[in-house]
Coordinates of N, CA and C in Angstrom, one line a residue:
Chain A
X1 N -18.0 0.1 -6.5 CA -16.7 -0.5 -6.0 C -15.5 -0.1 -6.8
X2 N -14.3 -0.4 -6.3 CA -13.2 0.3 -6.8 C -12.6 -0.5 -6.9
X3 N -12.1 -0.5 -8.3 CA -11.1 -1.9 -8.5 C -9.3 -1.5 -9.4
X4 N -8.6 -1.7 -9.1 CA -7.4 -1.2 -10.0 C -6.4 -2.8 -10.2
X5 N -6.6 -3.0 -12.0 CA -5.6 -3.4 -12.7 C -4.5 -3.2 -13.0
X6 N -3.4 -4.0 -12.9 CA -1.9 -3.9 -13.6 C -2.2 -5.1 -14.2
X7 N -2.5 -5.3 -15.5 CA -2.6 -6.8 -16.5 C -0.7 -6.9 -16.6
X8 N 0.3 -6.5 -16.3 CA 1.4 -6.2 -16.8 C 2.1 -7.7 -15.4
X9 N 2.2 -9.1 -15.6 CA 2.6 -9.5 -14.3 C 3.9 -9.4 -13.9
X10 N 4.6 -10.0 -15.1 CA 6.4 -9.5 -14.8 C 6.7 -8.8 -16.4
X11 N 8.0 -7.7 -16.0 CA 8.3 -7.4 -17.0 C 9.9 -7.4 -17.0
X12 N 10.8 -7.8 -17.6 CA 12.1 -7.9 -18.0 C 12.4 -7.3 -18.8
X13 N 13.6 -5.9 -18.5 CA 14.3 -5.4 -19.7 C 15.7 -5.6 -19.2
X14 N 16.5 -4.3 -20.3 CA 17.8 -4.8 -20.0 C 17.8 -3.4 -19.6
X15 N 19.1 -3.0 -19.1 CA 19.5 -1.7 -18.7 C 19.6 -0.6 -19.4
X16 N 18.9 0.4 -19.0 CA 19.2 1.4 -19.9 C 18.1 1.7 -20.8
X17 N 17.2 0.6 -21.2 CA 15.6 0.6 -21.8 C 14.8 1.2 -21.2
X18 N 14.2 1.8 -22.0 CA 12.6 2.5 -21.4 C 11.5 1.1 -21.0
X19 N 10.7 1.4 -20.0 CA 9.8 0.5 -19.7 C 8.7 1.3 -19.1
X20 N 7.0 0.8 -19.6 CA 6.1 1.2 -18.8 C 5.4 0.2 -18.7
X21 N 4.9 0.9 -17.6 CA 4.2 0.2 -16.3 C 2.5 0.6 -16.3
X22 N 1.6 -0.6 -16.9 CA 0.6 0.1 -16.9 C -0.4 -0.1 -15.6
X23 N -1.3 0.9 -15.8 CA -2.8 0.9 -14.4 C -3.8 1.4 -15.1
X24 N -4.8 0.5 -14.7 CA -6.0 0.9 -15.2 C -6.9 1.1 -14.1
X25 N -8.1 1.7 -13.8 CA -8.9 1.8 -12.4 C -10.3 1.8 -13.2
X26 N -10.7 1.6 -11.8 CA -12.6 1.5 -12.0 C -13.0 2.2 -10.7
X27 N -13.7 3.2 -10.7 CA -14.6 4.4 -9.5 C -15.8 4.9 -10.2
X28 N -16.6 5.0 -8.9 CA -17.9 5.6 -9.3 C -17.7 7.1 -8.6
X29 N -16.7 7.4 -8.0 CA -16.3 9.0 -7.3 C -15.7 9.4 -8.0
X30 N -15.8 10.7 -8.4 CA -15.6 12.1 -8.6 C -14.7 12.2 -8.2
X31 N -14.0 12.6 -7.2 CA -12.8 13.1 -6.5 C -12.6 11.6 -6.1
X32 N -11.3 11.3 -6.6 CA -10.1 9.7 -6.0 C -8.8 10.2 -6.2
X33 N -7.9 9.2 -5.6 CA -6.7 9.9 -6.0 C -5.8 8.5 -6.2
X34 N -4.6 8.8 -6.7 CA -4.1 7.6 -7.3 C -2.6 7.5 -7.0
X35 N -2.4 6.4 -7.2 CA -0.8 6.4 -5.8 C 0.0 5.3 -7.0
X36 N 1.2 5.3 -6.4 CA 2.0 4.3 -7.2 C 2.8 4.1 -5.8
X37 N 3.7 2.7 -6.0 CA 4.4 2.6 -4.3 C 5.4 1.7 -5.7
X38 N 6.7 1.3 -4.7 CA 7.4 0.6 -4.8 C 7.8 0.0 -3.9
X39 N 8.1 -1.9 -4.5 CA 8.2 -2.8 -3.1 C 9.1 -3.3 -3.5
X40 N 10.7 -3.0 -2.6 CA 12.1 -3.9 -3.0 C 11.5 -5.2 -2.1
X41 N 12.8 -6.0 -2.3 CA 12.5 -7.6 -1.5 C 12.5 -7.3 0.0
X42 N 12.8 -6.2 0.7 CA 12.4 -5.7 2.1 C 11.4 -6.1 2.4
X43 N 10.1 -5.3 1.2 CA 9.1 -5.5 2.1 C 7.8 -4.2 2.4
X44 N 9.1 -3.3 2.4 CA 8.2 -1.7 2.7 C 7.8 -0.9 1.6
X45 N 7.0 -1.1 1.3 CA 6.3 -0.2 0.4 C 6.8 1.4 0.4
X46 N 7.4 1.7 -0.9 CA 8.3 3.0 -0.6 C 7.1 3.9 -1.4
X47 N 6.4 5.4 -1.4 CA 5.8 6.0 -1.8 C 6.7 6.7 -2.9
X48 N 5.7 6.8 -4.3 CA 6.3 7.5 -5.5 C 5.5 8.3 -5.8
X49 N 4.5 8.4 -5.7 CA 3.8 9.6 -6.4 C 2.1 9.7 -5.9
X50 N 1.4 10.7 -6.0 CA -0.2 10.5 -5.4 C -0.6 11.8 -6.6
X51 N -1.6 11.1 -7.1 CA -2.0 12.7 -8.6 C -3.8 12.1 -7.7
X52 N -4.3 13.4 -7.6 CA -6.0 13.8 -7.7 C -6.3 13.5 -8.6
X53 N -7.6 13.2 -8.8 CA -8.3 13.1 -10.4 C -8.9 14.5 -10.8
X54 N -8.5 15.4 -10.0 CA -8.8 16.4 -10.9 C -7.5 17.5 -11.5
X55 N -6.5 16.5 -11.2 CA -4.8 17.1 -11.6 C -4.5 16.2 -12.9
X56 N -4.9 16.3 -14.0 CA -4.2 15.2 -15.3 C -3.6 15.5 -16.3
X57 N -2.4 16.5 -15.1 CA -1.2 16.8 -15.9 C -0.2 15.7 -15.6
X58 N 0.8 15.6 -16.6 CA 1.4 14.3 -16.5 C 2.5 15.1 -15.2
X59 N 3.5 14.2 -14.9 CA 4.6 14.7 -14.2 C 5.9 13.9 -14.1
X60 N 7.0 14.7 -14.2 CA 8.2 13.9 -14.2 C 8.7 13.8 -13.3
X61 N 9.6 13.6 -12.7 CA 10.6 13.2 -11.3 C 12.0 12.6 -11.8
X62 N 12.7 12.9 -12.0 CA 14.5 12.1 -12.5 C 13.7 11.4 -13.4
X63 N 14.0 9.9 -13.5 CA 13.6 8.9 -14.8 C 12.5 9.1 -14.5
X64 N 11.7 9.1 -14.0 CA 10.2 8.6 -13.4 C 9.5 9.7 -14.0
X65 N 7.8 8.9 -14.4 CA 6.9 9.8 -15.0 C 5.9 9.4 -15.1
X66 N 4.6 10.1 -15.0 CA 3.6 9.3 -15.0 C 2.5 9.9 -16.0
X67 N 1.8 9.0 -16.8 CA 0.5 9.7 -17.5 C -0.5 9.5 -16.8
X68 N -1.6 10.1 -16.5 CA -2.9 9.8 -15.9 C -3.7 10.7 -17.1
X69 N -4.9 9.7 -17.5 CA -5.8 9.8 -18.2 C -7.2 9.5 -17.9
X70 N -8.0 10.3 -17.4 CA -9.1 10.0 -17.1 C -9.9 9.6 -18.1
X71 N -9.8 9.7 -19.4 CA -10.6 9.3 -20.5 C -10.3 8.1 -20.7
X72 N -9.4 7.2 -20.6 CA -9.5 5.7 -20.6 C -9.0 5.1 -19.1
X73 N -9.5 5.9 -17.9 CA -9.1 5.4 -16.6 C -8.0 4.8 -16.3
X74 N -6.7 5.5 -16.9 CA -5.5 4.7 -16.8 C -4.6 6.2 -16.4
X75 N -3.6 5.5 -15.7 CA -2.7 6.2 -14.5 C -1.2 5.1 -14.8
X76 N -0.3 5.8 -15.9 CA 0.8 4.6 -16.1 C 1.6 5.0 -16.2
X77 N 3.3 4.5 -15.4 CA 3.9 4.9 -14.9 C 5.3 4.7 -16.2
X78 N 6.3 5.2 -16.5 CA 7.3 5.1 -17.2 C 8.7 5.2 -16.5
X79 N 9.7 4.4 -16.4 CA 10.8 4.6 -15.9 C 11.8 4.9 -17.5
X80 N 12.5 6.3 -17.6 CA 13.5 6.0 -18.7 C 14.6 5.6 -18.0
X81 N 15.3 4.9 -18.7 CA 16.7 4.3 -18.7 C 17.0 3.6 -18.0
X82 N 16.5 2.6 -17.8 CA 15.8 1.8 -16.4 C 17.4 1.5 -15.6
X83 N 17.6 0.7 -14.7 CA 18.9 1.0 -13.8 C 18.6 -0.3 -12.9
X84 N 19.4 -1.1 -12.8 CA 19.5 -2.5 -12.2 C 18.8 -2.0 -10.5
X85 N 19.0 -1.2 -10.1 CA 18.2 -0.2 -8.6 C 16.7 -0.5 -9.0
X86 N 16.2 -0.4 -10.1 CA 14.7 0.0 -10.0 C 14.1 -1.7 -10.3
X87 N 14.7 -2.9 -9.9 CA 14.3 -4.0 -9.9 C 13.6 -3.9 -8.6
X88 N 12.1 -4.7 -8.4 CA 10.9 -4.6 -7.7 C 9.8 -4.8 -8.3
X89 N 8.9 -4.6 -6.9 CA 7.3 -4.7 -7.4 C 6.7 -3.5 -7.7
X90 N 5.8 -3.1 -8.3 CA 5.3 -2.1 -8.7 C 4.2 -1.9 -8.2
X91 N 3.2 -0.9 -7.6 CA 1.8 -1.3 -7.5 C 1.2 0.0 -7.5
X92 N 0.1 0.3 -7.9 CA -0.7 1.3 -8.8 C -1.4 1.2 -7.3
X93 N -2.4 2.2 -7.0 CA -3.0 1.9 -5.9 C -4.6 3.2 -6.3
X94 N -5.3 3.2 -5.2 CA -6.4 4.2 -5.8 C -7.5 4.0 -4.0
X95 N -7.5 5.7 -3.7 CA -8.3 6.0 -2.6 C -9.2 6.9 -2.6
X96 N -10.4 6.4 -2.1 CA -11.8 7.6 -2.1 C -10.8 8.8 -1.6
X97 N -12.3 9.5 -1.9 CA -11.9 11.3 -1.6 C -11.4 11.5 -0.4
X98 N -11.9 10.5 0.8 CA -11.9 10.6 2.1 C -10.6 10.0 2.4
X99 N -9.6 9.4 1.3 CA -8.3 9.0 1.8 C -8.2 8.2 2.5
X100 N -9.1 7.2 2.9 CA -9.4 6.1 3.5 C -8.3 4.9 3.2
X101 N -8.8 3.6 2.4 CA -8.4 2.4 2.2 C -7.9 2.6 1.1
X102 N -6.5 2.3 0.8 CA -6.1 2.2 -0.4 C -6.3 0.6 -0.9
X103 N -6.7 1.0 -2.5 CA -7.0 -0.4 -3.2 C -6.2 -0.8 -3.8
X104 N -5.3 -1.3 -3.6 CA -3.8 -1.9 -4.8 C -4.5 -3.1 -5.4
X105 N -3.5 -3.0 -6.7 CA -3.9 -3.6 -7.9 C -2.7 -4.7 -7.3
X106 N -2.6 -5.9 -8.5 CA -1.6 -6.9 -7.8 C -0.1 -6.9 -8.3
X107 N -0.2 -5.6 -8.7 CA 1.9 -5.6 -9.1 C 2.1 -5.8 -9.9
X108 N 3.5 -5.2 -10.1 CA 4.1 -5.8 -11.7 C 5.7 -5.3 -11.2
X109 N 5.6 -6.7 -11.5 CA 7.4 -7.2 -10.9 C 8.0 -6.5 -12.1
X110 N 9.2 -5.9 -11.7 CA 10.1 -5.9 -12.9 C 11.4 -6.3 -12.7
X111 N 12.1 -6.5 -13.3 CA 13.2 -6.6 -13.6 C 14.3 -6.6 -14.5
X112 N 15.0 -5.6 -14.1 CA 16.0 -5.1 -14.6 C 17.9 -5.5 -14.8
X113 N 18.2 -5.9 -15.7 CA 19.5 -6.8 -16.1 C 20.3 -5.8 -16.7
X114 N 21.7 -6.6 -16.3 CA 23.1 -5.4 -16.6 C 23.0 -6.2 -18.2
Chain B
X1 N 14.2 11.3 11.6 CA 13.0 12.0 11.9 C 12.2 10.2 11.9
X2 N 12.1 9.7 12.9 CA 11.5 7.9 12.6 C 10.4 7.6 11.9
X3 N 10.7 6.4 10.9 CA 9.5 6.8 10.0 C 8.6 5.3 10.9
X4 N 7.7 4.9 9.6 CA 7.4 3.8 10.8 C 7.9 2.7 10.9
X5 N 7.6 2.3 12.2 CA 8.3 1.1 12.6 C 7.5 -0.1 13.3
X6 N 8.0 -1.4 12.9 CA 6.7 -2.3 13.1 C 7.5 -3.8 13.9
X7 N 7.2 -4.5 15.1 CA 7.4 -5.6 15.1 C 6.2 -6.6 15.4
X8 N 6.7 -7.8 15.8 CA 8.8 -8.2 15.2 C 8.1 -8.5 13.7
X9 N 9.9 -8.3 13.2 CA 9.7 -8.6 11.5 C 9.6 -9.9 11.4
X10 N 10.2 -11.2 11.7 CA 9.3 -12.0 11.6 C 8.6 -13.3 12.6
X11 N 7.8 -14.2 12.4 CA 7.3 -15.1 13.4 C 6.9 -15.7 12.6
X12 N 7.0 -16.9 13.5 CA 6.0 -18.7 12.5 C 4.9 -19.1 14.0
X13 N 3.6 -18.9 14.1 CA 2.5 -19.4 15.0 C 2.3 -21.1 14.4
X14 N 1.4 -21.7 15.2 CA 1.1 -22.6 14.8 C -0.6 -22.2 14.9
X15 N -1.2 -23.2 13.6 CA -2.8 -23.0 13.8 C -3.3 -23.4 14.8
X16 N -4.2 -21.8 15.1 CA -5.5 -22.2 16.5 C -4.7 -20.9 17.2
X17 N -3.5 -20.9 17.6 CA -2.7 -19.7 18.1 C -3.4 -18.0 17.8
X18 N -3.0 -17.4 18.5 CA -3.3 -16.0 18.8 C -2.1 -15.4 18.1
X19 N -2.1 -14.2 17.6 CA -0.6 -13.0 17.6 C -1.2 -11.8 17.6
X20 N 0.1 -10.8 17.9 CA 0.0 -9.9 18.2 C 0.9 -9.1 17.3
X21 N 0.9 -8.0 16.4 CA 1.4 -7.5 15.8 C 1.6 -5.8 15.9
X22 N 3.0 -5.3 16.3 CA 2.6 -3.9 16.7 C 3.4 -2.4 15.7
X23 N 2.9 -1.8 15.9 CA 2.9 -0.3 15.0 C 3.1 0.7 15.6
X24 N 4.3 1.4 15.0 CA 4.8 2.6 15.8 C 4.1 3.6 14.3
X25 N 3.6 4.4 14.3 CA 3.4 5.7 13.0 C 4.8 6.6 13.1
X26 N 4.3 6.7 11.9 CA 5.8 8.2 11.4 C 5.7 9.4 12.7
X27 N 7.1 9.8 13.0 CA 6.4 11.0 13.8 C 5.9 12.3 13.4
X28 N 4.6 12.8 14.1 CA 3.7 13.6 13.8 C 2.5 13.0 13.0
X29 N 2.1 11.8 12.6 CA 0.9 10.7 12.1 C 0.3 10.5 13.2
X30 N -1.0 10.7 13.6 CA -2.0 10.4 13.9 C -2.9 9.2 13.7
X31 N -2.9 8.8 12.3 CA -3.9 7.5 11.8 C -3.1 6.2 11.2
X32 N -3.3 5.2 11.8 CA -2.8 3.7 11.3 C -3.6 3.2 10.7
X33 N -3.5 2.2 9.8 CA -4.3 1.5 8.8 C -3.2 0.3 9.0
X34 N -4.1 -0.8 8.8 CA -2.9 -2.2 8.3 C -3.7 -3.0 7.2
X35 N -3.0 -3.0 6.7 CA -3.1 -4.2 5.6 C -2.6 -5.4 5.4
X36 N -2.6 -6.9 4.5 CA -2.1 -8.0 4.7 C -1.9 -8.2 3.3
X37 N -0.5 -8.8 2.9 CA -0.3 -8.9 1.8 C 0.5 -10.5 1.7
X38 N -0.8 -11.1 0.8 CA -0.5 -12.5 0.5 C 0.6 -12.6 -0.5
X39 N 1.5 -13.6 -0.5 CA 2.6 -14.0 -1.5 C 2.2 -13.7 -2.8
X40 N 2.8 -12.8 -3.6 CA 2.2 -12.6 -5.2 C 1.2 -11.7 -5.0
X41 N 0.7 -11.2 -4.0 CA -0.9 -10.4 -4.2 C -0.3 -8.9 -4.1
X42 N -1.7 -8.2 -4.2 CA -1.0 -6.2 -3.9 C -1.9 -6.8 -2.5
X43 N -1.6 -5.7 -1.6 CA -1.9 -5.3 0.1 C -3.4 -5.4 -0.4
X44 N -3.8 -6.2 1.2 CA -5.3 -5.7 1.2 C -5.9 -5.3 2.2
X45 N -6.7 -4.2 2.8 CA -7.2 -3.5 3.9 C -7.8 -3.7 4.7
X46 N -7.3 -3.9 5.9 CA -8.0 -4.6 7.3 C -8.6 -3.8 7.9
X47 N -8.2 -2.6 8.1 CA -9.0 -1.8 8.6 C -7.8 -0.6 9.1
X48 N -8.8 0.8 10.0 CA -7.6 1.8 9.9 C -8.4 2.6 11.1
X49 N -7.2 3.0 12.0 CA -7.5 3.3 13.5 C -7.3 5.0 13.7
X50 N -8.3 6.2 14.0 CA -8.3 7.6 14.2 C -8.6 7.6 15.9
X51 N -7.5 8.3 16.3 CA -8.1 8.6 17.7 C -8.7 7.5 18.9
X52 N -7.9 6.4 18.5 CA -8.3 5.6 19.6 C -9.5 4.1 18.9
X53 N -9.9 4.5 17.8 CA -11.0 3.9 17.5 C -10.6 3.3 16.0
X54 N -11.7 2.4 15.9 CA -11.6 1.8 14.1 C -12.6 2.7 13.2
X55 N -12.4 3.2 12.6 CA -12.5 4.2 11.9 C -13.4 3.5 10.4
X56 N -12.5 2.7 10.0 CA -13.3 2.0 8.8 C -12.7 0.6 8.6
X57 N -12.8 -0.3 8.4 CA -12.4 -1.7 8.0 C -13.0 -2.4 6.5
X58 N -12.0 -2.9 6.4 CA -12.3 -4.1 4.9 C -13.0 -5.3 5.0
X59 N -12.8 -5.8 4.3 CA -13.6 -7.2 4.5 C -12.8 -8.4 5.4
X60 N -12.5 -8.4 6.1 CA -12.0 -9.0 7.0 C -12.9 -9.9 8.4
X61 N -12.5 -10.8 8.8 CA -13.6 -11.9 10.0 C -12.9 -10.7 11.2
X62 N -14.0 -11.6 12.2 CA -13.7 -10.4 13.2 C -12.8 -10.9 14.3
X63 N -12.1 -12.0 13.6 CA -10.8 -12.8 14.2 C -9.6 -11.2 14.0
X64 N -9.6 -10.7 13.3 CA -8.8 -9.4 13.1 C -9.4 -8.5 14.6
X65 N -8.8 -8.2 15.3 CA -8.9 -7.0 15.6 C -7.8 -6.1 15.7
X66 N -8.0 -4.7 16.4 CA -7.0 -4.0 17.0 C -7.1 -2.9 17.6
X67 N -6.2 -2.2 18.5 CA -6.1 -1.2 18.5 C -5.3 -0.3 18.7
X68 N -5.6 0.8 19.1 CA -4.5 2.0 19.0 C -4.4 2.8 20.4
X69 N -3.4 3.4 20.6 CA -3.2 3.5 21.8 C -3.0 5.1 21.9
X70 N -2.7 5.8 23.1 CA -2.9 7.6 23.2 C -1.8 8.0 22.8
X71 N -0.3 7.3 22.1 CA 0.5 7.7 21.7 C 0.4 7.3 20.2
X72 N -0.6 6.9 19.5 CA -1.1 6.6 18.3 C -0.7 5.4 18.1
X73 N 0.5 4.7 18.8 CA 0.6 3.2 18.2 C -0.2 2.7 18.3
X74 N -0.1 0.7 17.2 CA -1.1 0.7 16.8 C -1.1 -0.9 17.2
X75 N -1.8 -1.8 17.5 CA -1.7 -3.1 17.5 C -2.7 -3.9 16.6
X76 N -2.3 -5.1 16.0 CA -3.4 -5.8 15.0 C -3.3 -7.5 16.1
X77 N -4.1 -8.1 16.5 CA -4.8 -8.7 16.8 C -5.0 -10.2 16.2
X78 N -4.4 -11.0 15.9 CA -5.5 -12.0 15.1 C -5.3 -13.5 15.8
X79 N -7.0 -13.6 16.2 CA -7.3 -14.7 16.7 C -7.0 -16.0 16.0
X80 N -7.6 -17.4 16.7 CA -7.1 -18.6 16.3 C -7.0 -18.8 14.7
X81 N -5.7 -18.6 14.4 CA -4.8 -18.3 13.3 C -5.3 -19.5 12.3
X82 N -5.3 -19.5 10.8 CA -5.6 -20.6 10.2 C -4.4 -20.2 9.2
X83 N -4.2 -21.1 8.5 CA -3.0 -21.5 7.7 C -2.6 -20.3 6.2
X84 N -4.2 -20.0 5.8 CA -4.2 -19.0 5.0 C -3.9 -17.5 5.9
X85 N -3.3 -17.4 7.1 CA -3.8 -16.1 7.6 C -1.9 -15.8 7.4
X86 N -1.4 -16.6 7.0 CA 0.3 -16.5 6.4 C 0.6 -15.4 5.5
X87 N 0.9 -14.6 5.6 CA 0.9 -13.5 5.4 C 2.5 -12.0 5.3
X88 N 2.1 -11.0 4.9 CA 3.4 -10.0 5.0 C 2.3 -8.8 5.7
X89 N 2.2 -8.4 7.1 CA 1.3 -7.5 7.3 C 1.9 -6.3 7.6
X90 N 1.5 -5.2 6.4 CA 2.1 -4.0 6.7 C 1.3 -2.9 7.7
X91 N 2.0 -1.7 8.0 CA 1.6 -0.8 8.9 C 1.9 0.0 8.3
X92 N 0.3 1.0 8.0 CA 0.7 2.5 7.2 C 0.3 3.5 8.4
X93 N 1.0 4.7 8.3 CA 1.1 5.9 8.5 C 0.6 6.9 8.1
X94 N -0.6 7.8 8.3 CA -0.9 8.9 7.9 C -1.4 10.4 8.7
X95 N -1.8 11.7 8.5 CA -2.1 12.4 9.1 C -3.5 13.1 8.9
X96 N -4.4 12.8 9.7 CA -5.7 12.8 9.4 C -5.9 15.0 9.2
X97 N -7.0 15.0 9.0 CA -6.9 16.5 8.3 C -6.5 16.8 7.4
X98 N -5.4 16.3 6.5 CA -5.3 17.0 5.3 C -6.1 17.0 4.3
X99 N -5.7 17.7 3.5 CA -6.9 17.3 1.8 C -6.8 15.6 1.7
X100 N -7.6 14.9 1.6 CA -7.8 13.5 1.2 C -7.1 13.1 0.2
X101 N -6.5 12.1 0.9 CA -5.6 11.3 -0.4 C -3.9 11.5 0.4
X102 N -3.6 12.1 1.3 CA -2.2 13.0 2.5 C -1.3 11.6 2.3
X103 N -0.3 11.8 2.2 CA 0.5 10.9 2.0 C 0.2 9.8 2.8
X104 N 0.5 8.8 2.7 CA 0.3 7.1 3.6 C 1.8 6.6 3.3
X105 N 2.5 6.1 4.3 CA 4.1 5.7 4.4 C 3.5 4.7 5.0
X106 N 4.2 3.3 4.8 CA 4.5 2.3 5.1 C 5.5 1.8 6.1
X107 N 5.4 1.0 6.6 CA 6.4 0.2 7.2 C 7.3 -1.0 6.7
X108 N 7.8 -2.0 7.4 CA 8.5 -2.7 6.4 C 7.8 -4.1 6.9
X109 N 6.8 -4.2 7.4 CA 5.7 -5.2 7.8 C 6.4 -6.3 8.6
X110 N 5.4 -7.0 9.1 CA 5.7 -8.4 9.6 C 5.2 -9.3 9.2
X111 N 6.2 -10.4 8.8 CA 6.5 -11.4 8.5 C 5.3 -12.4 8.8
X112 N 4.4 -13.0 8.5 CA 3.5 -14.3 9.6 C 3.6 -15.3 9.0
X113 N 4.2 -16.5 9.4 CA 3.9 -17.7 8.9 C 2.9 -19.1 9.9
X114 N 2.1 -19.3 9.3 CA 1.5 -20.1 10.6 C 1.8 -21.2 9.6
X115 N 1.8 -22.5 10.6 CA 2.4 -23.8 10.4 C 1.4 -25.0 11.0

């Protein structure tokens, strides 16, 4: 069975701080792939990123960045300079090879102050 | 380019009541999936519709149904409603064929409150 952790429930910084976002996962497959989404108070789950497990290069995007590490099953996300916009939910997510069901973990609110 | 689109955004049923929940996919998506996402929880997987059919489902009663129609939209189904079935139910979007894992886009879900 497939299970993905965020122990992280709310996190508060102030603007302009680094903050990470952790995930941890559990799979018995070989090939999964691993998602991160963002949920403003909308509602819609916005897509940020999808890494294979056999890609565990890290990768950047503007602030955004993510480590994935298969040696301690963690996929964790960093925002630098964080920005009163990137207040939301966070959620790590994780799908068989077949891209089926995605499994989200239960979030990690953050919030971000001027 | 329409991404997806889902109504209505919101509704209050009363328990025992029926609803109906409907799903347009991104255009050029093929496969719907919905999920239900309790207050404070991450989404959790109801099941996910290819070609007309249910494809695979989660742990869900079989008070959930749904289906999908020849223009790929999608309908979710849920019989005599109980008080826990209060909910944010999203509608994802994907394109079946690619390498596994193909992007999934969301919707901005519907609202369910039963009373």
């Amino acid at each position: 069975a497939q299970k993905v952790t965020q122990a992280q429930t709310e996190i508060s910084v102030v603007e302009k701080e680094d903050v990470t976002l952790d995930c941890v996962y559990e799979t018995r497959d070989t090939t999964y792939y691993l998602f991160w989404y963002k949920q403003p108070p909308s509602g819609e789950l916005v897509f940020l990123i999808r890494r294979n497990s056999f890609d565990e290069q890290n990768e950047i995007s503007g602030r955004y960045s993510w480590n994935f590490q298969k040696s301690t099953s963690s996929f964790n996300f960093t925002i630098t300079a964080s920005q009163v916009v990137d207040s939301a939910v966070y959620f790590c997510a994780l799908s068989e090879a077949n891209g089926y069901a995605l499994n989200f973990g239960k979030g990690t609110s953050l919030l971000v102050t001027p | 380019d329409a991404g997806v689109t889902q109504s209505p955004t919101h509704l209050i049923k009363t328990r025992g009541q029926q609803v109906t929940l409907r799903c347009s996919p991104k255009s050029g998506h093929d496969t719907v999936s919905w999920y239900q996402q309790a207050l404070g929880q991450g989404p959790q997987f109801i099941f996910q519709y290819y070609e007309e059919e249910e494809r695979q489902r989660g742990n869900f009663p079989d008070r959930f149904s749904g289906h999908q129609f020849p223009n790929y939209s999608s309908e979710l189904n849920v019989n005599a409603l109980l008080l826990g079935d209060s909910a944010l139910y999203l509608c994802a979007s994907s394109l079946a064929g690619e390498s596994s894992g193909n992007t999934i886009y969301f919707g901005e879900g519907s609202w369910l409150t039963v009373v």
